Coordinates of C-alpha atoms in Angstrom, one line a residue:
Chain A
X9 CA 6.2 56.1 -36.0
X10 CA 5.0 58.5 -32.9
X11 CA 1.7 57.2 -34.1
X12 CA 2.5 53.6 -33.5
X13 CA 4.1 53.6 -30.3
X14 CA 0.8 55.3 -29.3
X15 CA -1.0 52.6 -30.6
X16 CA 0.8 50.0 -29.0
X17 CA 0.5 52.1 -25.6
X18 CA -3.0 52.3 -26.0
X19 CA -3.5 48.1 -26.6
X20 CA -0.9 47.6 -23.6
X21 CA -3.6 50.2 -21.9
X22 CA -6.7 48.1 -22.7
X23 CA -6.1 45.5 -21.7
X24 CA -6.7 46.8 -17.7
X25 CA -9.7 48.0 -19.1
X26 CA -11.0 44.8 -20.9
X27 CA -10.1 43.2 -17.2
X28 CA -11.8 45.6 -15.6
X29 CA -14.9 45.1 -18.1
X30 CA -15.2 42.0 -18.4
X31 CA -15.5 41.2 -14.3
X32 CA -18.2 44.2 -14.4
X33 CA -20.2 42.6 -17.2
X34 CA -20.0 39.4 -16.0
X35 CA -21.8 40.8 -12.7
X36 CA -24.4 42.8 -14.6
X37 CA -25.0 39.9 -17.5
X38 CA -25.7 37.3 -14.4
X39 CA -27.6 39.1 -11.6
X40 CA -28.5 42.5 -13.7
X41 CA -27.0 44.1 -11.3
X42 CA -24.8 47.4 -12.1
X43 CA -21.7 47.0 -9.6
X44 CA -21.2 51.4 -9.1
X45 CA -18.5 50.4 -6.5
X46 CA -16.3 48.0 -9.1
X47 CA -13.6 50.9 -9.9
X48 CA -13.0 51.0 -6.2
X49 CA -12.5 47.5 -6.1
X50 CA -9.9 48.3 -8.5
X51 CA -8.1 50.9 -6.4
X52 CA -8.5 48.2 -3.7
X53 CA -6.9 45.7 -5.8
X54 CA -3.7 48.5 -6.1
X55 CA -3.7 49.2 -2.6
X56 CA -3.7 45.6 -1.7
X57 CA -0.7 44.7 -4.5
X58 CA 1.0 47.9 -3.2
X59 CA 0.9 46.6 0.6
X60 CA 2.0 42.6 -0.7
X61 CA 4.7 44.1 -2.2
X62 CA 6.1 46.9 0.4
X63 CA 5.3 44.6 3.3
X64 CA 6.0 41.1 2.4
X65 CA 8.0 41.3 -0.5
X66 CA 6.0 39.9 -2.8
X67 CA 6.5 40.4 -6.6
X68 CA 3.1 42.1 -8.3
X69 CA 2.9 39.6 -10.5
X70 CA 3.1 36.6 -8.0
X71 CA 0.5 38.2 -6.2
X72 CA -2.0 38.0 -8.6
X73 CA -3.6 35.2 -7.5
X74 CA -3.3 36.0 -4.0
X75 CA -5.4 39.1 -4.6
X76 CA -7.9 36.8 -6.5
X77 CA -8.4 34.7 -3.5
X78 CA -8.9 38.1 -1.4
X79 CA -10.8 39.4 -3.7
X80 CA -12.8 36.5 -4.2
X81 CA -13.8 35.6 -0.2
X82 CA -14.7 39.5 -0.2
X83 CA -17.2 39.1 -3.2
X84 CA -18.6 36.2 -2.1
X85 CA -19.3 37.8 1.2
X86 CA -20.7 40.9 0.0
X87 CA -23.0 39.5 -1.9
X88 CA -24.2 36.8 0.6
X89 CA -24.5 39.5 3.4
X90 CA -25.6 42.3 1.1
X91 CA -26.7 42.2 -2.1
X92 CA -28.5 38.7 -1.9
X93 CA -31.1 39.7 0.4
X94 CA -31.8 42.7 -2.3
X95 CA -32.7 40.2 -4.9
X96 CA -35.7 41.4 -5.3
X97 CA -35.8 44.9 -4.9
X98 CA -35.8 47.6 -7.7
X99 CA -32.4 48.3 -10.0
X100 CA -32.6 51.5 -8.4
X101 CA -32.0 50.1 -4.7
X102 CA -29.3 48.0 -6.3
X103 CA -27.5 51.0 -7.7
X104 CA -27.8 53.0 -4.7
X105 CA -26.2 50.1 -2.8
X106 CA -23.0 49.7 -4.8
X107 CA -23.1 53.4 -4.7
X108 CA -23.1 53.0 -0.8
X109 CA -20.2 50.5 -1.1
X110 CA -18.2 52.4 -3.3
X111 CA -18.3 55.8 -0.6
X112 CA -17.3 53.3 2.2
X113 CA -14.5 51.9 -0.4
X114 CA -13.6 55.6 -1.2
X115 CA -13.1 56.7 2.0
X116 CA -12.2 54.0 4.1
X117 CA -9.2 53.9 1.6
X118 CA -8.3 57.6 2.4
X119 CA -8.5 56.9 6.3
X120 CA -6.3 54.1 6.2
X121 CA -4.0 54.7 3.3
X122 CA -4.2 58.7 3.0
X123 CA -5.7 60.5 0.1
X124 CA -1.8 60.4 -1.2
X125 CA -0.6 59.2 -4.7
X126 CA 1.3 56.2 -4.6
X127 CA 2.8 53.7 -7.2
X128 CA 4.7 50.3 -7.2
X129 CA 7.8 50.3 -8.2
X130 CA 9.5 47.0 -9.2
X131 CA 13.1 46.3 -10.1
X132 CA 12.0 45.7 -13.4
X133 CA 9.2 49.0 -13.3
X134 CA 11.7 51.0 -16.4
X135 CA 12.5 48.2 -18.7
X136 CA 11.6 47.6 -22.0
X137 CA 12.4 45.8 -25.2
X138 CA 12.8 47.6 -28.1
X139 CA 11.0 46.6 -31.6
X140 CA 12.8 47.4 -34.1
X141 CA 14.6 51.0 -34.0
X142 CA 11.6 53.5 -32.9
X143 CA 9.0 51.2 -30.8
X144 CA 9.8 50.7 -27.0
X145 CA 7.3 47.7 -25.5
X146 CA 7.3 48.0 -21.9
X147 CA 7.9 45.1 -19.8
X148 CA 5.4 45.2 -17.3
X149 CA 2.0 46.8 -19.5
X150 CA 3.1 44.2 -21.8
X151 CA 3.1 41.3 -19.1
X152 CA -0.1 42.6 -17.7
X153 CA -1.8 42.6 -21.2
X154 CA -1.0 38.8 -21.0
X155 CA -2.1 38.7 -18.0
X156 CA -5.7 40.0 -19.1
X157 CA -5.6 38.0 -22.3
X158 CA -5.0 35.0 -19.8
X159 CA -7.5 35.4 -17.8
X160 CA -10.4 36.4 -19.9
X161 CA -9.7 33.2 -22.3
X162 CA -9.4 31.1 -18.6
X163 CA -12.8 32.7 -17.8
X164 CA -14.2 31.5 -21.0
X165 CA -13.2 28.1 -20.8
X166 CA -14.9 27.7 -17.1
X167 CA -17.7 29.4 -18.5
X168 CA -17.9 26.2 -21.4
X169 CA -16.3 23.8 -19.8
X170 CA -17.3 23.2 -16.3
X171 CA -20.5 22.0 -15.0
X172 CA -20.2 25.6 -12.5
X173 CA -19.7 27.5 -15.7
X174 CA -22.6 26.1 -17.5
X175 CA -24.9 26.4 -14.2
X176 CA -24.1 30.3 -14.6
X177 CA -24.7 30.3 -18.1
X178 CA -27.9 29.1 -17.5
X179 CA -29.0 31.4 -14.6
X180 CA -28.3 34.1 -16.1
X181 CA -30.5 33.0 -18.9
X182 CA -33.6 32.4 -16.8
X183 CA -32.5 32.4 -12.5
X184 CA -36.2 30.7 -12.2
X185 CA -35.8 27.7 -14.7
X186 CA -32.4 27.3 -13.2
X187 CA -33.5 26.9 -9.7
X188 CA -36.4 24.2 -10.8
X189 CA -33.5 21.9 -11.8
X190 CA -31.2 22.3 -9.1
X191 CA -29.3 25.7 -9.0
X192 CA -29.0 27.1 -6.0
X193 CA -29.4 31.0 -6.5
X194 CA -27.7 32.7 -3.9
X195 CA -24.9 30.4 -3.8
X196 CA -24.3 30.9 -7.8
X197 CA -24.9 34.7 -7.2
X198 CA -22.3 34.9 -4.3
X199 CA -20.1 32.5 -6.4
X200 CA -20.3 35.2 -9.6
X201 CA -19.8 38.3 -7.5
X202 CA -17.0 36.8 -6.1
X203 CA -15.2 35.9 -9.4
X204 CA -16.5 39.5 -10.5
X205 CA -14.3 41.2 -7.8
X206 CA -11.5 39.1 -7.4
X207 CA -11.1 39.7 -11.5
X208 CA -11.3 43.6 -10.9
X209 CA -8.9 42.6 -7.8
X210 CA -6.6 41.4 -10.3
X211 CA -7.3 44.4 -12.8
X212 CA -6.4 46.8 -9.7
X213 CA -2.9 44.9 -9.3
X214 CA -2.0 45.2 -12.9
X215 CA -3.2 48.7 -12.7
X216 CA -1.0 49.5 -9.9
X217 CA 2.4 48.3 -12.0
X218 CA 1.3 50.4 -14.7
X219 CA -0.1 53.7 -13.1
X220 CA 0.4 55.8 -10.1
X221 CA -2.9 55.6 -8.4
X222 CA -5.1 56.6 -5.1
X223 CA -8.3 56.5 -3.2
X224 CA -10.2 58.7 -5.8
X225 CA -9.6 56.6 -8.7
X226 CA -12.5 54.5 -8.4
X227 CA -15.6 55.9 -9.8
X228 CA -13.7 57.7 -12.8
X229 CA -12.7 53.4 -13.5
X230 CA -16.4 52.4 -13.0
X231 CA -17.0 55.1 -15.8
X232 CA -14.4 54.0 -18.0
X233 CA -16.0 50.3 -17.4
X234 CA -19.2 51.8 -18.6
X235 CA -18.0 53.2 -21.6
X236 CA -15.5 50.4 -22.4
X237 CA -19.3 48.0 -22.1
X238 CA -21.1 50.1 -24.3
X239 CA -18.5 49.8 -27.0
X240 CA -18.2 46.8 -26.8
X241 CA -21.7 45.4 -26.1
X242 CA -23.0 43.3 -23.4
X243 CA -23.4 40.0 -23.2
X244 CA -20.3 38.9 -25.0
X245 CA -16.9 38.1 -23.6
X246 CA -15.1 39.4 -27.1
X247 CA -17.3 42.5 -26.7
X248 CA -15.5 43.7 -23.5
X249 CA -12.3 42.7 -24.6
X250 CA -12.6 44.4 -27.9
X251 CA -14.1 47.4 -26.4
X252 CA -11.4 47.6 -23.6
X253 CA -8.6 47.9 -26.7
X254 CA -10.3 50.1 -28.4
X255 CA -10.6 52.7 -25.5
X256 CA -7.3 52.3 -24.7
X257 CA -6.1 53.0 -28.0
X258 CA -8.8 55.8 -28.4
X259 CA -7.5 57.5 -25.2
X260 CA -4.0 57.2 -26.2
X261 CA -3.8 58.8 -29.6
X262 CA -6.1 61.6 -28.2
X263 CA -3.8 62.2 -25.5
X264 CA -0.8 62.2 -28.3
X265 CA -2.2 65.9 -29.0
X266 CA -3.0 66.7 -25.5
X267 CA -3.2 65.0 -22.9
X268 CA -7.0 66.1 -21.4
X269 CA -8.3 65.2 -24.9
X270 CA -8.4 61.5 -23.6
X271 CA -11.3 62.0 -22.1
X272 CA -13.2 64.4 -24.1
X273 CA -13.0 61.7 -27.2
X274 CA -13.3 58.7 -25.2
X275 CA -16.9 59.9 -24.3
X276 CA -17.8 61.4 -27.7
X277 CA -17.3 58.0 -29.1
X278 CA -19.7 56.8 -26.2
X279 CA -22.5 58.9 -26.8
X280 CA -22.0 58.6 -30.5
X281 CA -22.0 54.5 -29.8
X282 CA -25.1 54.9 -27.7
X283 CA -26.7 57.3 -31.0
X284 CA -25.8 55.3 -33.7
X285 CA -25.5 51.4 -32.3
X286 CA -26.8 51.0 -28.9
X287 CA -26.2 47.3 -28.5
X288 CA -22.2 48.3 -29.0
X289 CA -20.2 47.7 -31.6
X290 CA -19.6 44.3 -31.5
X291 CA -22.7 43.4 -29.8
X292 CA -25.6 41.1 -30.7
X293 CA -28.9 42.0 -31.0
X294 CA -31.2 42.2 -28.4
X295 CA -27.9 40.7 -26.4
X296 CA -29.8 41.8 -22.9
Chain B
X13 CA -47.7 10.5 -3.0
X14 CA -48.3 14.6 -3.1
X15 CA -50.8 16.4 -1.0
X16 CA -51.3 19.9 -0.4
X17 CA -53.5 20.7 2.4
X18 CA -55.5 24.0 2.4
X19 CA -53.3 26.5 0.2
X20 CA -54.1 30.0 -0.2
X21 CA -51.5 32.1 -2.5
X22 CA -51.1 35.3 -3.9
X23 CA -48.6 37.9 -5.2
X24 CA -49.3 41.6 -3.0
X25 CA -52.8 41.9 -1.9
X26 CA -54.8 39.8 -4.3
X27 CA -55.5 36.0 -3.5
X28 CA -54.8 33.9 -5.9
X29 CA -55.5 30.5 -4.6
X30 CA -58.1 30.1 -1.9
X31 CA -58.2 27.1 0.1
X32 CA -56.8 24.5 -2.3
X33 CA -56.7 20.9 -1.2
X34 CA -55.9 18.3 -3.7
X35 CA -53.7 14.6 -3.5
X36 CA -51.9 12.7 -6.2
X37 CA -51.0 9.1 -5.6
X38 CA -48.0 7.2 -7.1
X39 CA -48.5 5.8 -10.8
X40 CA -51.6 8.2 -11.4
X41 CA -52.0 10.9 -14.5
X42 CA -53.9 13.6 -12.7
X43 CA -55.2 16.6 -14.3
X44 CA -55.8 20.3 -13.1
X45 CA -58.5 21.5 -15.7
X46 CA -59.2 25.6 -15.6
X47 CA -59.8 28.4 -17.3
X48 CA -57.2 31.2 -18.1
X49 CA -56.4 33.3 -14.7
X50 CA -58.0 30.7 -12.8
X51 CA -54.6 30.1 -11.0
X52 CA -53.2 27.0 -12.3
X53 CA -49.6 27.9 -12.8
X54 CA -49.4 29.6 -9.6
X55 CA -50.6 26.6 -8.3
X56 CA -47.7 24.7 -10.3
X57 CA -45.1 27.5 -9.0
X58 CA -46.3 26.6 -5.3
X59 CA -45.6 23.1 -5.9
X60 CA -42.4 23.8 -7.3
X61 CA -41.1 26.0 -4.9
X62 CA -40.6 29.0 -6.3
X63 CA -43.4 31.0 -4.8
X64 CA -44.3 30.4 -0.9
X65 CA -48.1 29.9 0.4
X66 CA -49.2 32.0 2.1
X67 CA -51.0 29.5 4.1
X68 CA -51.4 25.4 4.2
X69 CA -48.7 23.0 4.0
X70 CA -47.4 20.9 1.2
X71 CA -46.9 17.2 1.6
X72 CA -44.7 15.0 -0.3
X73 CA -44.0 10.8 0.1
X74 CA -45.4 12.1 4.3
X75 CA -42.8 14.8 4.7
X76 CA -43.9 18.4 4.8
X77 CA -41.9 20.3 2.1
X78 CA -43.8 23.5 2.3
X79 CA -40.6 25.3 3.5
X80 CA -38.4 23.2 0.9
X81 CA -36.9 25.8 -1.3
X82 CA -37.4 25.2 -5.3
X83 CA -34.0 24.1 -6.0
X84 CA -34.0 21.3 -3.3
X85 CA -37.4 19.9 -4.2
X86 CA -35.5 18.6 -7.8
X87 CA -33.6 16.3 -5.0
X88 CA -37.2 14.4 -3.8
X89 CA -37.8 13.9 -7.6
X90 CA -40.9 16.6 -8.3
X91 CA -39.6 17.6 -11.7
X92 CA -41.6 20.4 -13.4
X93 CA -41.9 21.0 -17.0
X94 CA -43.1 24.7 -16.8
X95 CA -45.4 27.1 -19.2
X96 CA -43.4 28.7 -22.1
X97 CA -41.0 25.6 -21.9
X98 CA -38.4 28.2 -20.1
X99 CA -35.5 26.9 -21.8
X100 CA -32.0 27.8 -21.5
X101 CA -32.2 29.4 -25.4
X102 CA -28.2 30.1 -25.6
X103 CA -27.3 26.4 -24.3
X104 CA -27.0 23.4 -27.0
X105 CA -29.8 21.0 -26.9
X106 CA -27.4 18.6 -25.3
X107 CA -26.6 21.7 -22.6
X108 CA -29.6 22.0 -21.6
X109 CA -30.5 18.0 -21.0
X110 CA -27.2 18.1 -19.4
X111 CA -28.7 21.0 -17.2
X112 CA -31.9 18.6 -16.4
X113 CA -29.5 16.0 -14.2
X114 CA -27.1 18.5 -12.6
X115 CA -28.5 17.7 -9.0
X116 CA -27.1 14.1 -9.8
X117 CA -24.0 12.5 -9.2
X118 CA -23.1 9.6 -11.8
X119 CA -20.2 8.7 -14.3
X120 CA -20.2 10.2 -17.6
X121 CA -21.0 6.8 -19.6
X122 CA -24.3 6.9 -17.4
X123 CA -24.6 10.2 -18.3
X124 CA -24.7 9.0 -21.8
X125 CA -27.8 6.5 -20.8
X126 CA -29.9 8.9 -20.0
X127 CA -29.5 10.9 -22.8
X128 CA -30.2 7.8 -25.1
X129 CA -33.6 7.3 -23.1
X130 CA -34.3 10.5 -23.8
X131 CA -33.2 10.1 -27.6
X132 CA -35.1 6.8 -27.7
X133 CA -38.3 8.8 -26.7
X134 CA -37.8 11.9 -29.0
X135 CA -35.5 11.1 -31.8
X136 CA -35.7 14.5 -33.0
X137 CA -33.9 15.9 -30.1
X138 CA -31.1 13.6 -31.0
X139 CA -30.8 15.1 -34.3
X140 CA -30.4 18.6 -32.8
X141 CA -28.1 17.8 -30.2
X142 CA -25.3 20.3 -31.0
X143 CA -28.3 23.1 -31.6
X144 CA -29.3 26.2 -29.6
X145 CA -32.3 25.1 -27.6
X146 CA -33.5 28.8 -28.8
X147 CA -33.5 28.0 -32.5
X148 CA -35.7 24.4 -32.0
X149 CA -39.5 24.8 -33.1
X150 CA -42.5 25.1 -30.7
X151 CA -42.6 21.6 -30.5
X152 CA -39.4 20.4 -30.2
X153 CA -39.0 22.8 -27.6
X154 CA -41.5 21.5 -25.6
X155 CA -39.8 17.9 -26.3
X156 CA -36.4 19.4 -24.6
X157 CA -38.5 20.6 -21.7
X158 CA -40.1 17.1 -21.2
X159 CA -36.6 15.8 -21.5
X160 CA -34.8 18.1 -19.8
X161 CA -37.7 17.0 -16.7
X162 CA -36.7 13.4 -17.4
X163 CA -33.2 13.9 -17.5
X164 CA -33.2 14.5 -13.3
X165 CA -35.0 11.2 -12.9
X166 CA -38.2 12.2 -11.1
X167 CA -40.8 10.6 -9.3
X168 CA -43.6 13.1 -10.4
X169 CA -43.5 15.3 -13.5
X170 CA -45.3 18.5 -13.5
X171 CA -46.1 19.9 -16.5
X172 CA -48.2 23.2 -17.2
X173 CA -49.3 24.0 -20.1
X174 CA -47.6 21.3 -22.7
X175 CA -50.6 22.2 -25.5
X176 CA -49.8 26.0 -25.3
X177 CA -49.3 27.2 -28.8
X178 CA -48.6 24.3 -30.5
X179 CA -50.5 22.2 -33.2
X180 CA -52.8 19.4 -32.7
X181 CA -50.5 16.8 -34.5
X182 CA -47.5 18.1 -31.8
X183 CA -50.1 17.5 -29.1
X184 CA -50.7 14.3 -30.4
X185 CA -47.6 13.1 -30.8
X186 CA -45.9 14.6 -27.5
X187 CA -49.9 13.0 -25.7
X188 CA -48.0 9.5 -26.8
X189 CA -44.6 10.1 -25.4
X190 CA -46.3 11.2 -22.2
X191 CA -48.7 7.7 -22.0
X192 CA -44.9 6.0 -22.4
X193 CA -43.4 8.0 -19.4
X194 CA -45.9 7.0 -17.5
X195 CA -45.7 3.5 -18.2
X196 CA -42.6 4.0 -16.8
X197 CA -43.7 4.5 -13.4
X198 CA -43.3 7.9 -13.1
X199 CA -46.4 10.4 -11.7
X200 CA -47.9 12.6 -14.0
X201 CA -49.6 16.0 -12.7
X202 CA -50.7 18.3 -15.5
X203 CA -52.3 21.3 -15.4
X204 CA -54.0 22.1 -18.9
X205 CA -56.0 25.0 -20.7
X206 CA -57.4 21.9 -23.1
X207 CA -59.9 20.5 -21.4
X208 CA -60.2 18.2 -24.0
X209 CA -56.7 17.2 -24.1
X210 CA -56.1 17.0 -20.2
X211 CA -59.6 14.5 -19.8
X212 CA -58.0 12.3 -22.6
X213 CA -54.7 11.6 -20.6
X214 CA -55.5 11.7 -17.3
X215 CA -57.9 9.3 -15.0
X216 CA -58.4 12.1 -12.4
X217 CA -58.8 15.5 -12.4
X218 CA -59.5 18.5 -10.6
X219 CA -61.6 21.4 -11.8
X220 CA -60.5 25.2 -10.4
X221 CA -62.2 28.0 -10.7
X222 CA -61.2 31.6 -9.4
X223 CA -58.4 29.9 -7.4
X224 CA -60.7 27.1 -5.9
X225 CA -61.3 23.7 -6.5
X226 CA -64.7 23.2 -8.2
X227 CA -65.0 20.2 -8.5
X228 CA -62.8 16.5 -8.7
X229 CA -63.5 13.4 -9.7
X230 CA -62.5 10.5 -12.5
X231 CA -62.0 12.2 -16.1
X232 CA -64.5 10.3 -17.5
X233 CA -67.2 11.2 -14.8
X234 CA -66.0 14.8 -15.3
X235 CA -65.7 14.9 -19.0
X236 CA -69.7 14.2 -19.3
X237 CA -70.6 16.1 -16.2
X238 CA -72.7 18.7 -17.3
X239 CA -70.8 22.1 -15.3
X240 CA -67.9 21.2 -16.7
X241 CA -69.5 20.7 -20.7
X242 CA -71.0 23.7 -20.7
X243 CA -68.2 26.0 -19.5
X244 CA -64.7 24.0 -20.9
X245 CA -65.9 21.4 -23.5
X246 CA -68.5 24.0 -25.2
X247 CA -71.5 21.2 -25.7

């Protein structure tokens, strides 16, 4: 019974991860471009729920889709001011520009909200229902599982259903071909990033309910983003969101025994994933 | 109708295209005629949009569109039907013909119109509809390029490298769709690998060589000139 409460922790867990994955492939699938400063934009995300909620009152979960909208018009920006005039420049100039974003993230968090831990505490933070007579569900990691489930099937159907969607779909297949009949590249790209951050916005918010956070958490999320893609495989929306589950639920039966063992098995299942299947468990072939 | 007025190209330091003047006028079926490397697609990638000259200016109905970028040029109605089809392989045939007439703005049963006249042309594309565009054959690929082209309503179709890979009774039957588009009214500029193939189509055509025009004239004064037998046509 232990067992299962762990379990159900650890698919309450993933789904912040399957969030946070699912924004970061999008980004990579679409542009190729390996977005080293997402976890901050994660922490951001908290920070930004945290001051919504402190300052104006307003409920974490109501807030979700103003952090999208911030999150969004900060995306957009970066990627029109930044990372579009890089479009042709090496993946290694890419990577060491998101790296650059991520320090400025980092630490221009610290200056302004101190390199203290903080968490948000709702009304509602300790409740839970109970299921059956040994299985608690928390309230909130269960809402913001929904939340994530919510989102990435919203995602999907703009992805397949609108005439945006399918003008992604097809850049990302071949930008070139895509520009010939009408696409306009940077606006797509600055349109993808910004859906890309306001998601891992979103991800930060739900993150912030659910964990006490600070301006360090960032690059070990980016990681867990990594790992959570190559489990699940790139390219594919199920991927991330399977992936995302199952390194939550990884993490928290390890963590059952002790808690510094999430880690330790969360990346020996990576490298054995990169050994044994590199295009991720429930990857396609050749999905890249 | 489309004039380009002393191009030179390149990618880094080496040239590509030197000097390169050439016109198409309206209702014509011109030809670009080359041998591999000879700079034909960069040529087509120039006219596009995609790539910048270097130098010279590209003209289109009188306006100067050299500084147009690629995916505003769609807009004037210079369509091109690229080398290697470039399809969008994870996108339903339907998808990517949809794809063809995003610049334009028209109700859905219009929508449906076009597809038809597209259908009407290639019936085979009709009977894939709800397939990946990456599963179709060589030749019906090439089919869902042309009508992906057709689908934004052009002016001018541009079309490198139709013949590329595909068998002589594909050629032949796509060579007949292509004589019925441009019935239509609609430009035809096609650069070509098959000499043979290109000369049969087309009244005009131009002949490069290491990035510069060689020589230009009517296809049938070219296909029995005596440069071009020797070195494309292999008599």
């Amino acid at each position: 019974m232990v067992y299962l409460q762990d379990l159900i922790n650890g698919i309450l867990h993933g789904g912040i991860y399957a969030l946070g994955a699912l924004s970061f492939a999008l980004i990579w699938g679409v542009m190729n471009i390996i977005n080293l400063a997402h976890g901050s934009f994660i922490m951001l995300g908290a920070y930004t729920t945290l001051l919504l909620f402190k300052y104006l009152h307003v409920d974490p979960f109501i807030s979700i889709p103003i952090v999208f909208v911030i999150f969004f018009i900060l995306g957009y920006f970066i990627q029109k001011g930044v990372l579009n005039r890089m479009l042709k420049a090496s993946m290694l100039m890419t990577l060491l520009i998101t790296f650059g974003i991520d320090y400025v993230l980092t630490n221009g968090a610290r200056l302004i909200f101190t390199a203290d831990t903080q968490g948000i505490t709702t009304s509602y933070s300790g409740y839970s229902f109970a299921l059956g007579n040994f299985i608690r569900l928390p309230l909130v990691k269960f809402s913001a599982l929904l939340v994530a489930i919510l989102l990435a099937f919203l995602l999907n159907l703009f992805m397949n259903r609108t005439k945006l969607g399918h003008q992604i779909t097809a850049t990302s297949q071949d930008h070139e071909a895509a520009q010939l009949y009408g696409v306009n590249l940077k606006t797509i790209y600055a349109i993808v990033f910004g859906i890309g951050i306001g998601l891992a916005g979103v991800a930060g918010a739900m993150y912030g309910t659910m964990f006490p956070f600070n301006p360090s958490i960032g690059s070990g999320l980016t990681i867990k983003t990594f790992i959570v893609i190559v489990l699940g495989g790139l390219g594919n929306m199920y991927g991330a969101l399977f992936g995302g589950l199952l390194l939550g639920i990884v993490e928290a039966i390890a963590s059952h025994f002790n808690a510094g063992y999430a880690d330790v098995v969360s990346f020996i299942i990576f490298v054995l994933v990169l050994i044994i299947r590199p295009r991720g468990i429930a990857g396609k072939e050749s999905a890249a | 109708m489309l004039t380009l007025e002393n191009i030179d190209m390149g990618y880094g330091d080496t040239k590509i295209l030197w000097d390169v003047s050439l016109n198409v006028k309206k209702g014509e079926i011109v030809a670009l005629i080359g041998s591999n490397g000879a700079g034909k697609t960069t040529l087509m990638y120039t006219v596009s949009g995609l790539y910048a000259p270097w130098k010279g200016r590209i003209r289109w109905e009188g306006n100067d569109i050299t500084k147009t970028r690629a995916h505003e040029r769609i807009h004037y109605g210079l369509a091109l039907v690229p080398q290697g089809r470039r399809l969008f392989p994870s996108m339903t045939v339907e998808q990517n013909l949809h794809m063809g007439a995003l610049h334009r703005k028209f109700k859905q049963q219009d929508l449906a119109k076009e597809l038809n006249h597209v259908y009407d042309l290639f019936p085979r594309l009709q009977e894939r509809e709800k397939q990946l565009a990456g599963k179709l054959s060589g030749g019906e690929q090439q089919m869902l390029a042309i009508g992906r082209a057709l689908m934004a309503n052009p002016k001018m179709l541009l079309i490198d490298e139709m013949s590329l890979g595909l068998a002589p009774v594909l050629v032949d039957n796509i060579i007949i769709s292509l004589k019925e588009i441009a019935k239509e009214g609609i430009t035809v500029f096609l650069v070509e690998q098959d000499v043979e193939i290109a000369l049969e189509i087309s009244q005009r055509a131009y002949v490069l060589e290491h990035g510069k025009i060689a020589l230009e004239g009517s296809s049938a004064w070219l296909y029995d000139h005596p440069q071009v037998k020797e070195a494309y046509l292999g008599m």
